[in-house]
Short mmCIF file of N, CA and C in Angstrom, two decimals:
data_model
loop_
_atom_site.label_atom_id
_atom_site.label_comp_id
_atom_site.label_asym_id
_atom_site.label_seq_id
_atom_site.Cartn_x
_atom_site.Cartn_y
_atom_site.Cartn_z
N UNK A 16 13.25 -3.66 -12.17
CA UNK A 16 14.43 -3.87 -11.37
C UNK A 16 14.07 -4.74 -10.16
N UNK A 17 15.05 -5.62 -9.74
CA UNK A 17 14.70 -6.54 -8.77
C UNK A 17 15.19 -5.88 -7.11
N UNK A 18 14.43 -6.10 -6.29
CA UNK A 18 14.82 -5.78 -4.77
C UNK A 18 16.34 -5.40 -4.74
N UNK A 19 17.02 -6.40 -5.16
CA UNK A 19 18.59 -6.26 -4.79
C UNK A 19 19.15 -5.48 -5.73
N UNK A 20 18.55 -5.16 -7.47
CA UNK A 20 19.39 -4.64 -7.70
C UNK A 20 19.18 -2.59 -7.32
N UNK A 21 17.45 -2.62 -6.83
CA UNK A 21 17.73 -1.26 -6.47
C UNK A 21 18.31 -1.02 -4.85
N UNK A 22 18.86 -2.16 -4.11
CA UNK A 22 19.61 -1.90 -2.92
C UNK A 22 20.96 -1.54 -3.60
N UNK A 23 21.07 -2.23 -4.67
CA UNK A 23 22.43 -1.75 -4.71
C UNK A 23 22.68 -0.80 -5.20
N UNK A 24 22.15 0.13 -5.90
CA UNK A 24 21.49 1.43 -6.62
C UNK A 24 21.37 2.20 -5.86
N UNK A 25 20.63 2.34 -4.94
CA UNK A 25 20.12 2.91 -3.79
C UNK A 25 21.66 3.16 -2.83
N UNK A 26 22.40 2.20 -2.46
CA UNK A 26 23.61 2.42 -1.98
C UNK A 26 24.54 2.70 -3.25
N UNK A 27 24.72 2.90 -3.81
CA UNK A 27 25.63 3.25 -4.56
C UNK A 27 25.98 5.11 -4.89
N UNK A 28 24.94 5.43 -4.75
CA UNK A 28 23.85 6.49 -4.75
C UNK A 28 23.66 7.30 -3.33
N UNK A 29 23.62 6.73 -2.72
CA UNK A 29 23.74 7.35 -1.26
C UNK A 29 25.71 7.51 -0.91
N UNK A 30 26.25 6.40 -1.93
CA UNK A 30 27.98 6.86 -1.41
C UNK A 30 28.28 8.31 -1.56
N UNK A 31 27.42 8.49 -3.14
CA UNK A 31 28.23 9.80 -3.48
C UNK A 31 27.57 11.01 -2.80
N UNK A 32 26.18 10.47 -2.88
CA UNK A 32 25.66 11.53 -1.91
C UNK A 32 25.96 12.08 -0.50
N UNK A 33 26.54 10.83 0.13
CA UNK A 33 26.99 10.89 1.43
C UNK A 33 28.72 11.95 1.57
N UNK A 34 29.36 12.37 0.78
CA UNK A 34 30.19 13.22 0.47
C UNK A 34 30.15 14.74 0.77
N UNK A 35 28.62 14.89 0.21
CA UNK A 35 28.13 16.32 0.83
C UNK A 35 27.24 16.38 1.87
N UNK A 36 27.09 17.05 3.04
CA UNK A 36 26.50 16.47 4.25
C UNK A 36 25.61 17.26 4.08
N UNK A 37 25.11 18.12 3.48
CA UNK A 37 23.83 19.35 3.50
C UNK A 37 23.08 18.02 2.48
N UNK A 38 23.63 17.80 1.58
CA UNK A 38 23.17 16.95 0.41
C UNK A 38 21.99 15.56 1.10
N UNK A 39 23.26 15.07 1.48
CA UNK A 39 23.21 14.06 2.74
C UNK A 39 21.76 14.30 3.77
N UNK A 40 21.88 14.65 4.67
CA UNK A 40 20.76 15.41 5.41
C UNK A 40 19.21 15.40 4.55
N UNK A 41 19.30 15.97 3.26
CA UNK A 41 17.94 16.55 2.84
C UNK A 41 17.40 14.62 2.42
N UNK A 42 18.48 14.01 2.11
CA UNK A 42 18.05 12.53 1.62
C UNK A 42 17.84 12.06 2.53
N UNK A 43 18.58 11.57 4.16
CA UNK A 43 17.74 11.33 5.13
C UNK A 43 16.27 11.63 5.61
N UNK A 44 16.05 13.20 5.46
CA UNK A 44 14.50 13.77 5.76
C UNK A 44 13.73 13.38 4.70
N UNK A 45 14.10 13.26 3.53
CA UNK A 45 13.26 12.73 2.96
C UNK A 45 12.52 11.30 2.82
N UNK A 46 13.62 10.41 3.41
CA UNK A 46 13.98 9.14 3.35
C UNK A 46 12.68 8.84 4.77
N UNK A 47 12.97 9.71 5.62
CA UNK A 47 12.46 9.76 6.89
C UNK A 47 10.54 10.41 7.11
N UNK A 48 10.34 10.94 6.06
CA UNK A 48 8.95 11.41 5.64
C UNK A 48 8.45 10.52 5.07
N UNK A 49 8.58 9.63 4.11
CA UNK A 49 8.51 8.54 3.37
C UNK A 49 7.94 7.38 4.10
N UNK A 50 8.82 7.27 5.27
CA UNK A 50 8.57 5.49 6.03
C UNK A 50 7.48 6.24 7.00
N UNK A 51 7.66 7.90 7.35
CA UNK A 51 6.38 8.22 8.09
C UNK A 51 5.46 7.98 7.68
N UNK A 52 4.74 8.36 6.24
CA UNK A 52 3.85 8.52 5.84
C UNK A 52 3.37 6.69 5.02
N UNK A 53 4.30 5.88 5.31
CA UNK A 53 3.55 4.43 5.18
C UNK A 53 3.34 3.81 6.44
N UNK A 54 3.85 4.14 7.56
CA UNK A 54 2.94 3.91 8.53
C UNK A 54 2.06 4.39 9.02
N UNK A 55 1.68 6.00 8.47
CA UNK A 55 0.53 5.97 8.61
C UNK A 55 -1.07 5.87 7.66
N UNK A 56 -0.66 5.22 6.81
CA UNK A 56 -1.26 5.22 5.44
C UNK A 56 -2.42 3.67 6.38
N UNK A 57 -3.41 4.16 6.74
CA UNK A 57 -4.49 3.29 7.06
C UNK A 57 -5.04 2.42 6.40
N UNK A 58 -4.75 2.68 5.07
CA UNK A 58 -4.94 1.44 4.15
C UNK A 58 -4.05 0.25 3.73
N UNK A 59 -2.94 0.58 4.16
CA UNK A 59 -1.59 -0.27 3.85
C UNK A 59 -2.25 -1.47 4.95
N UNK A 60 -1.69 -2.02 4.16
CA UNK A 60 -1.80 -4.02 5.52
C UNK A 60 -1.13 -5.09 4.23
N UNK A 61 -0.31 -6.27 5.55
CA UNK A 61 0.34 -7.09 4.93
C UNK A 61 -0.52 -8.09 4.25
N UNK A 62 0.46 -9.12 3.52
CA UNK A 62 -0.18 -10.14 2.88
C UNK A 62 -0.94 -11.08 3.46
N UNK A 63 -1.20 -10.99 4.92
CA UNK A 63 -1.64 -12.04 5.69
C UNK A 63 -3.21 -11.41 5.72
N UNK A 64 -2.67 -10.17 6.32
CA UNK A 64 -4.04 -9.38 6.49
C UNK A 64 -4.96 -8.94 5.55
N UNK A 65 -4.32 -9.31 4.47
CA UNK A 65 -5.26 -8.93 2.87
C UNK A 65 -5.70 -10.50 2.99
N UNK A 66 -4.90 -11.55 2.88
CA UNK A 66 -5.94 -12.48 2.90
C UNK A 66 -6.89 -12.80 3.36
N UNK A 67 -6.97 -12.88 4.49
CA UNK A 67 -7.68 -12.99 5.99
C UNK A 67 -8.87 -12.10 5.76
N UNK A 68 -8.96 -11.46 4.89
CA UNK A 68 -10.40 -9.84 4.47
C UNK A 68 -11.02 -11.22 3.87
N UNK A 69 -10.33 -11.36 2.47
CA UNK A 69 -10.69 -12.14 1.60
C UNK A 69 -11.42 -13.15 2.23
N UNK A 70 -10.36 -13.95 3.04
CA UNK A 70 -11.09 -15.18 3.45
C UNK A 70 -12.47 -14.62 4.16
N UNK A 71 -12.33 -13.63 4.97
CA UNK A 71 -13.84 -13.34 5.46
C UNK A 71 -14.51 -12.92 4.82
N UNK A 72 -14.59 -12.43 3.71
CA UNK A 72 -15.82 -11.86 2.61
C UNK A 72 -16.27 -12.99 1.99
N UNK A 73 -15.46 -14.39 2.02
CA UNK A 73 -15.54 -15.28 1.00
C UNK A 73 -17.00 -16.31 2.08
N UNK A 74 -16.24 -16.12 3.45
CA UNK A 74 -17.54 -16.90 4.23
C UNK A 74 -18.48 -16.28 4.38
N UNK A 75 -18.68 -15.08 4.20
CA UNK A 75 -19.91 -14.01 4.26
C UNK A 75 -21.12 -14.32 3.48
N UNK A 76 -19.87 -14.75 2.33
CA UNK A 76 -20.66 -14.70 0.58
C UNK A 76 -21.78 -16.38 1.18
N UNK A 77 -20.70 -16.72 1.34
CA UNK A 77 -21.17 -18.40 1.58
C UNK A 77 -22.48 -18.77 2.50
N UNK A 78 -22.20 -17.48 3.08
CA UNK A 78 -23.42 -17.86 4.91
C UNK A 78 -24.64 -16.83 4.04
N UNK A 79 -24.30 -16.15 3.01
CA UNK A 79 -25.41 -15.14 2.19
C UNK A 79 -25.58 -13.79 2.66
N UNK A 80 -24.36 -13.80 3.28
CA UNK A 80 -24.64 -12.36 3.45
C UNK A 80 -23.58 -10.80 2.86
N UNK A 81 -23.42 -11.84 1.80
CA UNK A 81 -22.35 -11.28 0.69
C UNK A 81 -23.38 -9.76 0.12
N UNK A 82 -23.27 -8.91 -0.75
CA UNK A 82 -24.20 -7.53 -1.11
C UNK A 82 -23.26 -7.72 -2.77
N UNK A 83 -24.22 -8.25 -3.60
CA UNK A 83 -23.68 -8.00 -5.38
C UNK A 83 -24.72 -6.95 -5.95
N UNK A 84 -24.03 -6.31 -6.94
CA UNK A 84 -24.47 -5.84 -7.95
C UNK A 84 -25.69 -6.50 -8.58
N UNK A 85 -26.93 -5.68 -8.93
CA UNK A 85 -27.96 -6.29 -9.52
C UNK A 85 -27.43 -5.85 -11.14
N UNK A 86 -27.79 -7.10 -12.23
CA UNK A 86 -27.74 -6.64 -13.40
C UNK A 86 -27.99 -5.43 -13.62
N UNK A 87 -27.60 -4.75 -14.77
CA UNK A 87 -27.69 -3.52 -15.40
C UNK A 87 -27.34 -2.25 -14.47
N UNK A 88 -27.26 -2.25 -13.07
CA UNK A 88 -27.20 -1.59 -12.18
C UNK A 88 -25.72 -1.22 -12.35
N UNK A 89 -25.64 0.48 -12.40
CA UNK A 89 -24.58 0.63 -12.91
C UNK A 89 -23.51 0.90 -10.97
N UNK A 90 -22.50 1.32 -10.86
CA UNK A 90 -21.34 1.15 -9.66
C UNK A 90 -22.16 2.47 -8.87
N UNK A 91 -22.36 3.44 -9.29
CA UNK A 91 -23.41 4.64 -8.64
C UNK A 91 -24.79 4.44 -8.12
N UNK A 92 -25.12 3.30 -8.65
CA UNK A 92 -26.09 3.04 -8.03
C UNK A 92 -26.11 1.97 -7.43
N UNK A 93 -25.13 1.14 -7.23
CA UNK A 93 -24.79 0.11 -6.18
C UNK A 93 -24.44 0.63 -4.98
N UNK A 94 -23.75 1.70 -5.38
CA UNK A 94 -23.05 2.00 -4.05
C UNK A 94 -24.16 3.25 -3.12
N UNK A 95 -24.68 3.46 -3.62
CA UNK A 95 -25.95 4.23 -3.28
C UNK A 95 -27.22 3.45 -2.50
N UNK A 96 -27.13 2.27 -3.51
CA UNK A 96 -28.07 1.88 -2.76
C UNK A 96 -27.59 1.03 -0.99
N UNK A 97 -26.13 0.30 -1.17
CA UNK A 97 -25.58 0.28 -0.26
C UNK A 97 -25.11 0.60 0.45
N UNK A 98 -24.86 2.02 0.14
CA UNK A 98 -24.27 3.16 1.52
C UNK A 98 -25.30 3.83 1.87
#
């Protein structure tokens, strides 16, 4: 489904809901826990700021101070040996 058509879903959906106000209410708090819990989600960041990682890991790699995987070395022991 595209952006607009779940806005319009989403409102269409909130009309009828909006009829019963106890109903009503529990979809606001929920609605309202939701946008809490993505601002505080420490991993969330925009498209600028995901690039901008990238771009700096990419000059890291370049200046050599990038950290790869040695052949056969399995992800447990990469990360072992790097943490």
């Amino acid at each position: 489904m595209s952006t607009l058509e779940l806005n319009a879903e989403l409102y269409k959906n909130l009309g009828i809901i909006a009829e019963d106000e106890t109903m009503f209410a529990k979809v606001v708090k929920y609605v309202r826990n939701l946008a809490k819990k993505m601002q505080e989600d420490p991993t969330r960041m925009t498209k600028e700021e995901f690039f901008a990682r990238v771009d700096e890991a990419r000059e890291e790699i370049r200046q050599g101070k990038g950290i790869v995987m040695l052949p056969n070395e399995t992800l447990d022991e990469f990360l072992n040996r790097v943490g």
